[in-house]
Amino acid sequence: ARIQGVPRSLESRTVDGPNTRRLSSSSSFAHRDARAVGRGAARSVDRRGDVGRGAPATRRRGDMTAPARETRETDEATVRDMGGDRNVFASRACDACRALGSFMVLVVLAIVGLTYYATVVVVYWPVAREGGEDARLATGALCAYHVFAFMLLWSYFACVLTEPGGVPKGWTPAPEDPEEAASEAKKSNSEKRRRFCKKCAAWKPTRTHHCSVCKRCVLKMDHHCVWVANCVGAYNYKFFLQFLAYTFLATVLDAILLLSNFIDFFKDVEESQAAGSQGADAKVDPAEGTELAVVFVTFIVNVAFSASLLGFLVMHGNLILSNMTTIEMYEKKKTLPWKYDLGKFRNFKQVFGENAFMWFFPVHSSSHLEKMRVQTGISDGECLEGAAYARACESAQREATIGNRKGRA
């Protein structure tokens, strides 16, 4: 017999559902269900069904015995409970930055193509083919240009395609003793040895930061660069600096090579205006005028990029010598002396490696990669799986949840 006061849809779901037990026919049980329906139990069941769809029936939000999520940052309710409320505008801005990155790669290639056309095709290759003393100078200029262009592109794609450094799945820091726990409790999250990311709901090593564009934690993250469509972190920071250096040298060299043609552009324009820009007395034909215009634009682009890159090189040069990232530069504030400063030369070798020959090429030696595992803090922990990792995260999640509730209160 149907239970009075219980909707037929709820009765069928509760009585005949495959993952639930059949309702008792006792009057007391029916009376309790009727009161639950009056309080809106049907809506509560629907919401729980939506959240847990595709998961085991016993899994609940915040249940620490449940399996670790394979895809992070997908459970919005968990992120909110962990204190990682998202700013909708910031999230959309990060998505736009990620989409812009692919376009900026094409922009970089287009700029390189413009400089190649103006320097090689228009100016120096015709001179090199003619022979003579000028041909030798043009050949030397072409060789120098191609060397810097090759190193620029090599370091650029090394930075774009290299994994900046992700936290291994299940990584957990070494446990702390009571004395360390007491001292760590007085520090902020960014200063602790055992750091927990609320957005990823996972542990992260020291000097690791969460990237809102990549939606993950990056080892020794410096910043997210739209020009390389990638985060700049521990494993591609060297390539990023080489890209800046080789681009600066290439633009300066190209500006020097095109300087005489840039000056000739204005001379030809003045002569054309004096004799008339049209007719038989015209000094510049349309084809030559187009080539001069390309040289003019290329020279301006080279000067603009070299001037802006100089500022970046100076800033990152100071950061390397201080063993500091761009994020840490803003977080440091008045924390002196900087605890990661090992001395200028040792700080430099921590990024570029011990082998001086490898400083000029966008590659890492195997020994340097092993040292980077120690420097990033990965070697200070271990990788756990399943329930073991969930138990290791339980205390940190509880503290984050309590702190978030206090902040809201």
PDB file of C-alpha atoms in Angstrom, residues 44 95 113 142 159 178 201 204-205 222 226 228 232 235 263-264 289 292 329 333 347 353-354 370 381 394 405 408:
ATOM      1  CA  SER A  44      17.357  17.673  -0.977  1.00  0.00           C
ATOM      2  CA  ASP A  95      40.432  31.823 -19.800  1.00  0.00           C
ATOM      3  CA  GLY A 113      59.177  36.635 -40.435  1.00  0.00           C
ATOM      4  CA  LEU A 142      73.651  37.448 -42.832  1.00  0.00           C
ATOM      5  CA  CYS A 159      60.161  27.684 -23.335  1.00  0.00           C
ATOM      6  CA  PRO A 178      55.921  18.645  17.491  1.00  0.00           C
ATOM      7  CA  ALA A 201      42.996  20.478  -2.709  1.00  0.00           C
ATOM      8  CA  LYS A 204      52.542  21.623  -2.782  1.00  0.00           C
ATOM      9  CA  PRO A 205      56.295  22.053  -2.159  1.00  0.00           C
ATOM     10  CA  ASP A 222      57.748  33.015 -11.821  1.00  0.00           C
ATOM     11  CA  VAL A 226      51.078  35.017 -22.765  1.00  0.00           C
ATOM     12  CA  VAL A 228      55.057  31.874 -24.687  1.00  0.00           C
ATOM     13  CA  VAL A 232      57.421  30.173 -16.527  1.00  0.00           C
ATOM     14  CA  TYR A 235      62.186  23.828 -15.627  1.00  0.00           C
ATOM     15  CA  ILE A 263      68.110  56.839 -43.091  1.00  0.00           C
ATOM     16  CA  ASP A 264      67.898  56.321 -46.875  1.00  0.00           C
ATOM     17  CA  GLY A 289      58.799  52.345 -52.121  1.00  0.00           C
ATOM     18  CA  LEU A 292      61.587  50.891 -48.079  1.00  0.00           C
ATOM     19  CA  MET A 329      59.468  39.812  -5.359  1.00  0.00           C
ATOM     20  CA  LYS A 333      57.899  42.892   1.178  1.00  0.00           C
ATOM     21  CA  ASN A 347      72.180  31.826  -7.434  1.00  0.00           C
ATOM     22  CA  GLY A 353      73.646  24.920 -14.112  1.00  0.00           C
ATOM     23  CA  GLU A 354      77.270  24.181 -13.298  1.00  0.00           C
ATOM     24  CA  GLU A 370      68.509  16.102 -10.445  1.00  0.00           C
ATOM     25  CA  GLY A 381      58.309  14.370   0.194  1.00  0.00           C
ATOM     26  CA  GLU A 394      42.661  15.362   5.985  1.00  0.00           C
ATOM     27  CA  ARG A 405      34.335  29.568   7.905  1.00  0.00           C
ATOM     28  CA  ARG A 408      33.114  34.280   6.343  1.00  0.00           C
TER      29      ARG A 408
END
